[in-house]
Amino acid sequence: MPKWSVRRRPSLLLGAVLLIVCLPVLRRYLHRQPGGCDLEVTPRLDWSGLGASLWRRRHLGLRADGQNFKLENSAFWIFGGSVHYFRVPRAYWRDRLLKLRACGLNTLTTYVPWNLHEPERGTFDFSGNLDLEAFILLAAEVGLWVILRPGPYICSEVDLGGLPSWLLRDPDMRLRTTYKGFTEAVDLYFDHLMLRVVPLQYKHGGPIIAVQVENEYGSYNKDPAYMPYIKKALQDRGIAELLLTSDNQGGLKSGVLDGVLATINLQSQSELQLFTTILLGAQGSQPKMVMEYWTGWFDSWGGPHYILDSSEVLNTVSAIVKAGSSINLYMFHGGTNFGFIGGAMHFQDYKPDVTSYDYDAVLTEAGDYTAKYTKLREFFGSMAGAPLPVPPDLLPKTAYDPVTPAFYVSLWDALNFLELPVTSEHPVNMENLPINGGSGQSFGYTLYETTITASGVLTALVRDRGQVFLNTFFLGTLDYKKKTIVIPTVQGFTTLRILVENCGRVNYGDNIDQQRKGIIGNVYLNDSPLKKFKIYSLEMDRSFLQRFTADKWKPLTEEPMFPAFFLGALSVLDSPYDTFVKLEGWEKGVVFINNQNLGRYWNIGPQETLYLPGAWLDVGLNKIIVFEEKMAQRIIQFVDTPNLGQHEYVH
């Protein structure tokens, strides 16, 4: 294939020209001194060893040579950090990547979320914050190599591990297997994705030096033919760089694939020797790499905020490198689960992830430096043969004046101007609703309405939370642990409403095939199935919010009826700065700024504020909408520091 395929968009061709022009900037890469990887030594690195001449003679790419990585004929260490473009406002991509480079790292790793790039079957989106090509080219411009992790399953604490929910419209679907319904969808997705990725590979002049085959499949291991299929699917579409697998302790023994380099995921030094022994037995003498060294951990609603001490992180990273292993910091910068993209865990209990993906990472959710950054920069800098780039200045933060919502509309009134409901004899789960071009509903809420004439015991299986109303009177909530609710005396025909929220599909584990949301099966009143439902899809995306025109709002002069939408205006007088939304006294809901979904809030914690990037604010008035399920206060507050446990910050 020629360098920079002629099928590329003009913007990509321009990026190629810029890449060539910027080659002098792209000279700072790690050069490991020769020696066995098993020696307990700290490597000294020559930053100029892989310079402009390497960019002119692209033949061999990254490869395993005994116990060492080599790029062309130079020994090479991968010192990587994970940043996910879809969790960071596009305006801040450069800031985050410059900070990664200034920390002494030479490689960016990122996942590719299939569910965001193909939101409806056959409809692809690589624009705006999902412009993967622009992100990869920017990494090259900054001076970083790239390891791409395209899935199709990525875990990453995103909804359904990054798999599109419309796959579950098939009642027989078997995800992550060679089931025909799954592989046909993967093939079409890879056809589109690899057209964009292949020209960005090392051998075609781009920064991609390695590609991961699926993700942690050894922990799933449902189909021995699946990983060979994914490997072939990548290679058949032109992926020619080094292939990797990535597994944790539970899946390492089953995750090894012929012709693919196995890497490991861990957090503690105690795991390192065990994993090294397993790797040696599985694939012999090969370069060692910790693909995910977990710098922190993600949080779940109602749980603790996880913190990993910076000294422990430094000690473990040092031990990994001294053991002769390359390393990738997961996460270097976590970012945010904007909108409803966060996933969930479900072993003993169902635990949805919070909106923040701060992860107690090396950079905070808002891109600020931490003690981990300072210590790791000093560590990696001590091995560099040249001074590290100067870290960029912090982006300013501010606490804007509180906003008092002036208008509101109850959900019940909003139903009059939203999309017409689906009518069905029986309840239909979100994924199987006949909407979005036959792809169903992926995210948000779904409202089910029917008419009853008697009291009794209501039984329903809801996923994940179902608020039950008689007309507009709240009766209680159904969830994983509570499947019945008592309906009090009713007079005549009464509207029964069940507002169901998808709190996040499970992203890791054996039960991903059972992640359909909404009402599953029938709703029973006194053991008799209810019929004739109206079903409203409340996805709360931009098209949904655009229906809330000025004439639909009413002045907030009396006690609102919940659930409800509240409207206020945030005034920005000069350059917009980052801030954090604080909804003290509110209970649970979603915040939108200028029709951008910032994500969920919930007073059960541990997250107490929502990150609002200044890049999404305008000078002047900014529209802020809060959807609150149960209890609102008079003001929306803004603070300049997050309330999410405590990082060791560096100011």
XYZ file of C-alpha atoms in Angstrom, residues 256 274-285:
13
model
C -1.653 -16.360 24.571
C 4.532 -14.544 39.035
C 3.511 -13.024 35.705
C 7.067 -13.131 34.405
C 7.252 -16.839 35.168
C 3.932 -17.514 33.437
C 4.993 -15.513 30.383
C 8.295 -17.366 30.142
C 6.460 -20.684 30.183
C 3.865 -19.542 27.664
C 6.011 -17.900 25.017
C 9.655 -18.452 25.906
C 12.263 -15.722 25.786
